[in-house]
PDB file of C-alpha atoms in Angstrom:
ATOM      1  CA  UNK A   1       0.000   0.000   0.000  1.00 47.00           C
ATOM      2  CA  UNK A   2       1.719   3.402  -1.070  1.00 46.00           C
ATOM      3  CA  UNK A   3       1.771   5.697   1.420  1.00 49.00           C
ATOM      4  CA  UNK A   4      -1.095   7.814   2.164  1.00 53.00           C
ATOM      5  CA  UNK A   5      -3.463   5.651   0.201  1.00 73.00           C
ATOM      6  CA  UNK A   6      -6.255   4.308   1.864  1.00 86.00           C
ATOM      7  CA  UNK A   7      -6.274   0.762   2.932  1.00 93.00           C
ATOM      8  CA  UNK A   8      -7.745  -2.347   0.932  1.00 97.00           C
ATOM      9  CA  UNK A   9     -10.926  -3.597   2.404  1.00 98.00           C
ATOM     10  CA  UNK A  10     -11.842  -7.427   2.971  1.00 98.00           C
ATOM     11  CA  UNK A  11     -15.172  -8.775   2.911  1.00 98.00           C
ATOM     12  CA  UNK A  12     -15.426 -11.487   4.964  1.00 98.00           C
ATOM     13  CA  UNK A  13     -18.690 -13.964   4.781  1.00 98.00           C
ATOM     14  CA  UNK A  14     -19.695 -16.923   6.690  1.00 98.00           C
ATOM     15  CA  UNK A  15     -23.001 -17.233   6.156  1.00 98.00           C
ATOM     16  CA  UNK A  16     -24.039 -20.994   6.311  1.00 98.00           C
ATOM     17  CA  UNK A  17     -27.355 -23.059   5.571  1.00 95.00           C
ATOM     18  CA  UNK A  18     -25.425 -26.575   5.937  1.00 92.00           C
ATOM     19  CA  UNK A  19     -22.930 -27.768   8.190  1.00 92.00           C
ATOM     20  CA  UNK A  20     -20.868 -24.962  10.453  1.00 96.00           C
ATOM     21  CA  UNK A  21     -17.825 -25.499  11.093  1.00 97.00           C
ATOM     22  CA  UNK A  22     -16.702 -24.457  14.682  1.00 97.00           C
ATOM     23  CA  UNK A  23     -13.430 -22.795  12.932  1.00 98.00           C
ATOM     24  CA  UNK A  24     -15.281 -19.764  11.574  1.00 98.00           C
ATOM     25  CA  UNK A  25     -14.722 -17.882  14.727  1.00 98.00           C
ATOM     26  CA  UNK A  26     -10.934 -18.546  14.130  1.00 98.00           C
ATOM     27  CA  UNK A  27     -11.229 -18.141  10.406  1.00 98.00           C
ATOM     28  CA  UNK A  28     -12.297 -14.579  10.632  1.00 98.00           C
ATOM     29  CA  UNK A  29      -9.400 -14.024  13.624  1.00 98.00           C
ATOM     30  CA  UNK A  30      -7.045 -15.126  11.625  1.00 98.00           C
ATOM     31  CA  UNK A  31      -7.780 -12.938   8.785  1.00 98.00           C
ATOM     32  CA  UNK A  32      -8.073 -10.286  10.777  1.00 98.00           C
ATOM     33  CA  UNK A  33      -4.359 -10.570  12.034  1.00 98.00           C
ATOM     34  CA  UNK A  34      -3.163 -11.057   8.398  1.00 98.00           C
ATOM     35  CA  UNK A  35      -4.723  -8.259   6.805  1.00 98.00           C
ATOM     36  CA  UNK A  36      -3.626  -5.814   9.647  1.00 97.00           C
ATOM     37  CA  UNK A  37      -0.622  -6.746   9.110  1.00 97.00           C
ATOM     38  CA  UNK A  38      -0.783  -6.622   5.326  1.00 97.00           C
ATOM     39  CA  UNK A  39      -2.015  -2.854   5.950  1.00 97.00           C
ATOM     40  CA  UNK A  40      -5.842  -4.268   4.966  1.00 98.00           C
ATOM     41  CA  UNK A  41      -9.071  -4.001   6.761  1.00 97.00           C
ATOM     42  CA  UNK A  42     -11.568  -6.682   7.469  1.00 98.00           C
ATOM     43  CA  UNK A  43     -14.914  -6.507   7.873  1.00 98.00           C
ATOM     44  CA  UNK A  44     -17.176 -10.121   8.661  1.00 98.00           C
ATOM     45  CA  UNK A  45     -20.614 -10.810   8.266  1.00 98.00           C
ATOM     46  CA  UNK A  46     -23.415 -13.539   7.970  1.00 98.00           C
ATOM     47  CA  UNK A  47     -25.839 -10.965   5.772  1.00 97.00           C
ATOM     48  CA  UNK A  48     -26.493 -11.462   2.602  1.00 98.00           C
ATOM     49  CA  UNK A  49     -27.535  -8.353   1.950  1.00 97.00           C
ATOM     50  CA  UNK A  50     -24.167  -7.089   1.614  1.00 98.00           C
ATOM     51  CA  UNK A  51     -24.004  -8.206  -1.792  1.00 98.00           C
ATOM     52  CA  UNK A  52     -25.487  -5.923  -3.575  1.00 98.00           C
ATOM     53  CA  UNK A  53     -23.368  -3.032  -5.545  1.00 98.00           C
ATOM     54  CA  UNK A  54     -23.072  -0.418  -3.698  1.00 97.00           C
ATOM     55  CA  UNK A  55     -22.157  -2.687  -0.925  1.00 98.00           C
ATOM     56  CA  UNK A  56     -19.710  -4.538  -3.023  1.00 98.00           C
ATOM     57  CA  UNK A  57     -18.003  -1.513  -4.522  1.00 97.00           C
ATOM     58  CA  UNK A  58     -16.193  -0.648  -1.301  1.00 97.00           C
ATOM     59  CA  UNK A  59     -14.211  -3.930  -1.069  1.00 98.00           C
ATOM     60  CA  UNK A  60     -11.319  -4.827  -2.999  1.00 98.00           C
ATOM     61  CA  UNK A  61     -11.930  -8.685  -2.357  1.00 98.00           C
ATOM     62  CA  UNK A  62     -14.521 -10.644  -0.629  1.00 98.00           C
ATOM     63  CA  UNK A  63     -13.123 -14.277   1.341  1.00 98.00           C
ATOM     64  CA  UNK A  64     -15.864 -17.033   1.686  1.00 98.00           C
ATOM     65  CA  UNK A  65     -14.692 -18.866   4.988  1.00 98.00           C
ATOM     66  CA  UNK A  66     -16.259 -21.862   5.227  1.00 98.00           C
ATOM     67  CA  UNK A  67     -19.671 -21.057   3.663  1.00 98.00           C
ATOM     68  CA  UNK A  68     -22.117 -23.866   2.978  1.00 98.00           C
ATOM     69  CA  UNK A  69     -24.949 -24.544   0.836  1.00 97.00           C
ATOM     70  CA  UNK A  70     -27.330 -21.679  -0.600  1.00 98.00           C
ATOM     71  CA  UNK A  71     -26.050 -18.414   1.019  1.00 98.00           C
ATOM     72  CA  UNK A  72     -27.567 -15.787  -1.552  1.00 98.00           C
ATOM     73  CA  UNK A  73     -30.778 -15.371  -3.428  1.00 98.00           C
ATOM     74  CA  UNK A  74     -30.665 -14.488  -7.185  1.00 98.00           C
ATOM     75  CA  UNK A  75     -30.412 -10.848  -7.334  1.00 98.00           C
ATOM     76  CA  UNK A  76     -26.963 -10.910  -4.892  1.00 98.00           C
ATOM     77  CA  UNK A  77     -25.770 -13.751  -7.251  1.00 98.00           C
ATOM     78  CA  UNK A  78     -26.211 -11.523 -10.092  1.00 98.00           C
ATOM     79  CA  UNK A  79     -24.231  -8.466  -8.164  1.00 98.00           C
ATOM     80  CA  UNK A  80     -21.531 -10.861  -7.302  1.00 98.00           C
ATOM     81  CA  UNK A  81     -20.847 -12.042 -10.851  1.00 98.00           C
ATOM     82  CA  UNK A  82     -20.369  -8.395 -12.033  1.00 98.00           C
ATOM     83  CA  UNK A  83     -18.572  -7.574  -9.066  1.00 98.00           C
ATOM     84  CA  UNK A  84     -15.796 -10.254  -9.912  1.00 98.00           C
ATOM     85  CA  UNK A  85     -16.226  -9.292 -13.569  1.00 96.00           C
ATOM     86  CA  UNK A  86     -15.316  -5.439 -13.083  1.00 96.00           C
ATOM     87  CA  UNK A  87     -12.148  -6.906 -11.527  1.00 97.00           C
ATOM     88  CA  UNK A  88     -13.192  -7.608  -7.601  1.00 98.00           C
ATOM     89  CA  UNK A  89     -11.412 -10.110  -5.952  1.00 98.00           C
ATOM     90  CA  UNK A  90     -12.801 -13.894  -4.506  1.00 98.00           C
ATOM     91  CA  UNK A  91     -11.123 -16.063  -2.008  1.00 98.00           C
ATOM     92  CA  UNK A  92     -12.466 -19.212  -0.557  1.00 98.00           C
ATOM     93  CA  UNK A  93     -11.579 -21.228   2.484  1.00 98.00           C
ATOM     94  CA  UNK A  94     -12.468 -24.733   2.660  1.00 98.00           C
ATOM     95  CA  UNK A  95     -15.894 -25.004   2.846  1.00 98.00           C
ATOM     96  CA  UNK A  96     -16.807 -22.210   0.402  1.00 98.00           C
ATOM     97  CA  UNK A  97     -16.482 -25.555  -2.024  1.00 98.00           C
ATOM     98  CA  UNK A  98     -19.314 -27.261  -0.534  1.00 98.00           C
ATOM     99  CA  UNK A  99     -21.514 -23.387  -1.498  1.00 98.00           C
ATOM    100  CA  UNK A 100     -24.116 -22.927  -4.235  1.00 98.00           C
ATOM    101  CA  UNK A 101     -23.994 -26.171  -5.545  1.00 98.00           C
ATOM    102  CA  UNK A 102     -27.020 -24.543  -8.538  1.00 97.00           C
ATOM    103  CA  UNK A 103     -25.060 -21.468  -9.392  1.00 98.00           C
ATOM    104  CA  UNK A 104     -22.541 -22.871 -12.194  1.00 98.00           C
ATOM    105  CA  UNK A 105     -20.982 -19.628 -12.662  1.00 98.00           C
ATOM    106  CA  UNK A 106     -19.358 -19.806  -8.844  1.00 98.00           C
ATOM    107  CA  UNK A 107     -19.047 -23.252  -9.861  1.00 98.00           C
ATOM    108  CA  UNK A 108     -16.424 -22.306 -12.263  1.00 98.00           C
ATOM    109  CA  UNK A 109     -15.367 -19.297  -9.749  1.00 98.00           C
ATOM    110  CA  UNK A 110     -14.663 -22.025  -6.840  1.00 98.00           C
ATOM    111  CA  UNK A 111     -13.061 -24.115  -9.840  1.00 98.00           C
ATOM    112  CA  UNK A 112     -14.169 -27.624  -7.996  1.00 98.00           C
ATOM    113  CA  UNK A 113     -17.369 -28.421  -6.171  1.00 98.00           C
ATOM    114  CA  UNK A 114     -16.384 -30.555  -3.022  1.00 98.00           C
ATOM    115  CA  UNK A 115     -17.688 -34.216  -3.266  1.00 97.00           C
ATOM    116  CA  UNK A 116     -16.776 -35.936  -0.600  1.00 96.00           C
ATOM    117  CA  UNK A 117     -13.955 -36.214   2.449  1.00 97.00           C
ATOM    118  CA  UNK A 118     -12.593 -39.121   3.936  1.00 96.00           C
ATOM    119  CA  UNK A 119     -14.190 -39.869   7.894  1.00 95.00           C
ATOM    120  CA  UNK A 120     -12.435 -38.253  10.413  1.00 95.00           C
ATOM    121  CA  UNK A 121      -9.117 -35.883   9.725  1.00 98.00           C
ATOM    122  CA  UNK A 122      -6.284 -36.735   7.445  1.00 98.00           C
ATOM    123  CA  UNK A 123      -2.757 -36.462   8.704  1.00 98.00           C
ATOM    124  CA  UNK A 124      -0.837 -35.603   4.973  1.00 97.00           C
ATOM    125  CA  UNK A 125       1.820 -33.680   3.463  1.00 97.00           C
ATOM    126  CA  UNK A 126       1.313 -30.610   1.226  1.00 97.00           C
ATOM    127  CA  UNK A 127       3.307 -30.232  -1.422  1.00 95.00           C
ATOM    128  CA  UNK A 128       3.719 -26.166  -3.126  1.00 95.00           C
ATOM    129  CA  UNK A 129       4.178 -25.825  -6.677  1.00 94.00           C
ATOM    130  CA  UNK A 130       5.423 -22.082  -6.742  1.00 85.00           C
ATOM    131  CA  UNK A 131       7.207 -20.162  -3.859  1.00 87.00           C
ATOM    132  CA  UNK A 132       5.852 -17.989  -1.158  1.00 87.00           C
ATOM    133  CA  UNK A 133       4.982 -20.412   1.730  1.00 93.00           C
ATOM    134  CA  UNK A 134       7.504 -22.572   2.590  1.00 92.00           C
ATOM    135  CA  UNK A 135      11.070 -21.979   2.545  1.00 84.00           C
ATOM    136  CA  UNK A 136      13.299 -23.891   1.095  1.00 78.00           C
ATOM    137  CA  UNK A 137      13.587 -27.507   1.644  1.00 78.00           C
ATOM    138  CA  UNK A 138      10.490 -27.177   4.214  1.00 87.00           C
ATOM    139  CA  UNK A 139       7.609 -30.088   4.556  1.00 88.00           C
ATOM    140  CA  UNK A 140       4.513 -29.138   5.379  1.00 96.00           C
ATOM    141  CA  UNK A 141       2.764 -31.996   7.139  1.00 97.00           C
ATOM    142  CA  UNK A 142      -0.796 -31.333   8.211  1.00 97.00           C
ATOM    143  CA  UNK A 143      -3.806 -32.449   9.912  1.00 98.00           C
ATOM    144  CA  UNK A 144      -6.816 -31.259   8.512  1.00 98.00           C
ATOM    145  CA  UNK A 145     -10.255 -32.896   6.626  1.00 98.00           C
ATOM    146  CA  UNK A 146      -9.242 -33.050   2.898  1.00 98.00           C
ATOM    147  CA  UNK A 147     -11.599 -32.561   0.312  1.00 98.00           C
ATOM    148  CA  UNK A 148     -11.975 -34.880  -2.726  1.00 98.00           C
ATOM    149  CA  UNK A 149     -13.489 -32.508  -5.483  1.00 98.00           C
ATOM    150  CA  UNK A 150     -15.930 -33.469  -8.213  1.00 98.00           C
ATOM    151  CA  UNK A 151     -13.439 -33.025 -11.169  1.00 97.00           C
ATOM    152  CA  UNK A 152      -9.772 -31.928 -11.038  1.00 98.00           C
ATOM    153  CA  UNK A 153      -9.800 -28.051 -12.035  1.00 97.00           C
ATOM    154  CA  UNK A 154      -5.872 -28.099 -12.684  1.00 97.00           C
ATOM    155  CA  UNK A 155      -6.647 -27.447 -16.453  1.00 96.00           C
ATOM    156  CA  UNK A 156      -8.717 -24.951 -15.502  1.00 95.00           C
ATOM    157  CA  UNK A 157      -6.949 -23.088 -13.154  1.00 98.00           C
ATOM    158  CA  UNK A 158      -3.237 -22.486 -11.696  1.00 97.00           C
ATOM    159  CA  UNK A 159      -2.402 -24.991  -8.642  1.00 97.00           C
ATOM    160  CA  UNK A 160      -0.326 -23.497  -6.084  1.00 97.00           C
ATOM    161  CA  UNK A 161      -0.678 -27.027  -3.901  1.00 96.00           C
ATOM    162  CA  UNK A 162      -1.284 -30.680  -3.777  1.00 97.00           C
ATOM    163  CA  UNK A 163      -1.698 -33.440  -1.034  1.00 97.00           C
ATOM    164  CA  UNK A 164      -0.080 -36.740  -1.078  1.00 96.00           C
ATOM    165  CA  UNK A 165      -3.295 -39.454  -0.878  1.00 97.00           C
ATOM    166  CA  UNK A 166      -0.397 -42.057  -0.165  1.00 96.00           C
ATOM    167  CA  UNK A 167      -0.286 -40.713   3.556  1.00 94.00           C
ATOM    168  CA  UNK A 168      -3.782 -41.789   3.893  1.00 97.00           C
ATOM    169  CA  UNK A 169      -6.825 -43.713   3.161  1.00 96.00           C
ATOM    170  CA  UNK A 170      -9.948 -42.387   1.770  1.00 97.00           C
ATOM    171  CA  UNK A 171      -8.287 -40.210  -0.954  1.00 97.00           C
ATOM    172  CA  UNK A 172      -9.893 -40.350  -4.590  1.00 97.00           C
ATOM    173  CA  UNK A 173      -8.507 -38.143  -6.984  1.00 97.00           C
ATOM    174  CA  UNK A 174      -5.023 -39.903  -7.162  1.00 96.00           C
ATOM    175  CA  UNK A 175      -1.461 -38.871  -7.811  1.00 96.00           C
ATOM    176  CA  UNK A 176      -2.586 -35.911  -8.494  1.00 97.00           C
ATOM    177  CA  UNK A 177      -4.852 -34.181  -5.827  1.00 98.00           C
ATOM    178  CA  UNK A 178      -4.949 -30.417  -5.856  1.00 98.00           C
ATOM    179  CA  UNK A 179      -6.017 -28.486  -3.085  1.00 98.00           C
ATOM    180  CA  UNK A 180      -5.261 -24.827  -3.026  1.00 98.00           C
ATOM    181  CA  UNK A 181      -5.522 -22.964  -6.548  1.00 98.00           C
ATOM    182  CA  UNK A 182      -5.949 -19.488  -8.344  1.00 98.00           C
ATOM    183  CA  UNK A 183      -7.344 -18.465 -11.399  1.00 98.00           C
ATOM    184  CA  UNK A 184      -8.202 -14.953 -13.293  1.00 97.00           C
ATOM    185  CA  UNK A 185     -11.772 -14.849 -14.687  1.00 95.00           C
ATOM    186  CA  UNK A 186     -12.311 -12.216 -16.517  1.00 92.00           C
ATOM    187  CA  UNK A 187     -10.883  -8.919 -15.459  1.00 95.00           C
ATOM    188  CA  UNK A 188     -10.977 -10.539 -11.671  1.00 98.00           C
ATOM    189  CA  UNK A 189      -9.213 -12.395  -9.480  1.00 98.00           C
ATOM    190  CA  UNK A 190     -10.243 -15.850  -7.542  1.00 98.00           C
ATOM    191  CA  UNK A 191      -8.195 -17.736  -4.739  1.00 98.00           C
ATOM    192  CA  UNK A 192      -9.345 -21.102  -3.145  1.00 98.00           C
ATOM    193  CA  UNK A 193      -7.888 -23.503  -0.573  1.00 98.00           C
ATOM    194  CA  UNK A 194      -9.369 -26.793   0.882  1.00 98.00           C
ATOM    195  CA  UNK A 195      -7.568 -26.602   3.497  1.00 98.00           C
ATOM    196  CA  UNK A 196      -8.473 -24.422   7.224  1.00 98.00           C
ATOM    197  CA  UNK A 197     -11.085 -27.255   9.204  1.00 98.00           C
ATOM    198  CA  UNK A 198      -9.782 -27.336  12.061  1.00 98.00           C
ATOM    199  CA  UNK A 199      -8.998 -24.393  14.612  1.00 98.00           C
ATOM    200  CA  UNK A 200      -5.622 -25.559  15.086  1.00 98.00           C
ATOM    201  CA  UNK A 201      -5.024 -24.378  11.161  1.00 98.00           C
ATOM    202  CA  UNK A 202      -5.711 -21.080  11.914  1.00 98.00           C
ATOM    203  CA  UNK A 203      -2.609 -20.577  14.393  1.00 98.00           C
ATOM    204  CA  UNK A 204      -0.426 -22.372  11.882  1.00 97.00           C
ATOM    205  CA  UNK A 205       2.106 -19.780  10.549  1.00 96.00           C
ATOM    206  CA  UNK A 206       2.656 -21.621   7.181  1.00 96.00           C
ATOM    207  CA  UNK A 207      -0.865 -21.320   7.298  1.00 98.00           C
ATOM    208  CA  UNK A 208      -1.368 -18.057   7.810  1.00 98.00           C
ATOM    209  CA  UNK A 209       1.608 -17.440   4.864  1.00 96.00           C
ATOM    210  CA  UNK A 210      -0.635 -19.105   2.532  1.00 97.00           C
ATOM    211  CA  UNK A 211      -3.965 -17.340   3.538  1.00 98.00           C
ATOM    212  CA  UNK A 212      -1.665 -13.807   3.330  1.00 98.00           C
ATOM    213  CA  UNK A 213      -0.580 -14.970  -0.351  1.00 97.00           C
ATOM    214  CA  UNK A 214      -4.084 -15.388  -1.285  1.00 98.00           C
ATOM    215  CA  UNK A 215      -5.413 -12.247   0.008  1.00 98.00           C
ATOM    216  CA  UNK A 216      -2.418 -10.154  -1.373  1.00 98.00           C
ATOM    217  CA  UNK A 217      -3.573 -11.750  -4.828  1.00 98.00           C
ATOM    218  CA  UNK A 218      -7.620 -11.821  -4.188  1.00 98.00           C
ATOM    219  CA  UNK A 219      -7.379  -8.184  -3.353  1.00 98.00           C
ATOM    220  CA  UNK A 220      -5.206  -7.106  -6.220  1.00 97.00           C
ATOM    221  CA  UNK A 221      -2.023  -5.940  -3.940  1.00 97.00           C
ATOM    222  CA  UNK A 222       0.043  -8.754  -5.747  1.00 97.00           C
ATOM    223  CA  UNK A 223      -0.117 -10.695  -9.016  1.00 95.00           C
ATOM    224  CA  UNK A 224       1.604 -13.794  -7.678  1.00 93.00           C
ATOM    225  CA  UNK A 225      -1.001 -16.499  -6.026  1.00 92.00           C
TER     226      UNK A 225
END
């Protein structure tokens, strides 16, 4: 942020009409901490009603954490699309895959519709295709629920990380198994990552590295995902 210029503002949504996942809370702390420290400002809510676009027009990005199921009606579908069209910013956190499962455009926006997970939490290792996170020669093992996804979006989008299914049983999408990805549609900018069920995530610092790379990019401060 140049100095004098006025801070980029987060969205942050958590509205849910499926499961709720008792990370939220920690979800929106976390994000909180990272974008003060990026120089951002957060602001979280559960109502709908903030998309519509004069609402929308005063963030720079907008972070589903952990949304499920049917969160907005058609007319705040339709201000969200153009939102992200103009060139806003999306980022989604875990759940925001299992989210408007009849809306194909966020279908595409997500870039995979959760299917399934595995019972229970998965103890794996992710593996980063570009740098940013991890330093060099750094393993990231992780317990977390990991998402198998209805179709693999890597053609679709640009994967920033995969899990090794080897580590544990329940897997389905095979030796390759994205899991945190970025993408540019239109003249916007989307960010997701399956990762952030549990609470414990949230206090993670290579965790919080990765949720700061995707708001840098989701928000337009940075063109690297």
């Amino acid at each position: 942020m140049a100095p004098g210029s006025a801070p980029l503002r987060i969205l942050v949504f958590t509205r849910t009409s499926g499961w709720r996942h008792d990370s939220i809370p920690d979800a929106i702390a976390a994000l909180r901490g990272i974008a003060g420290e990026l120089g951002m400002e957060v602001v979280a809510t559960e109502d709908a009603t903030a998309f519509s676009p004069a609402s929308l027009a005063a963030y720079d990005a907008v972070v589903f954490a952990s949304t499920t199921r049917d969160v907005l009606d058609e007319g705040q579908q339709a201000a969200f699309e153009a939102y992200v069209r103009d060139g806003g910013g999306y980022l989604g956190i875990h759940a925001a895959a299992d989210t408007e499962y009849d809306w194909p455009w966020y279908g595409e926006l997500v870039g995979a519709w959760f299917a399934n997970h595995p019972e229970g939490l998965q103890a794996t290792q992710v593996r980063f295709e570009r740098p940013g996170v991890l330093v060099e020669g750094e393993t990231w093992p992780v317990i977390d629920e990991i998402y198998n996804y209805r179709r693999n979006p890597r053609h679709r989008v640009q994967v920033i990380a995969t899990v090794d299914e080897t580590s544990y049983e329940g897997g389905t999408m095979g030796d390759d198994h994205p899991i945190a990805w970025c993408h540019r549609p239109g003249r916007g900018r989307a960010w997701y990552t399956g990762l952030g069920h549990t609470r414990e995530m949230y206090a993670d610092p290579r965790f919080r590295r990765h949720l700061a790379r995707g708001l840098r990019f989701a928000s337009g401060a940075d063109a690297a995902c």
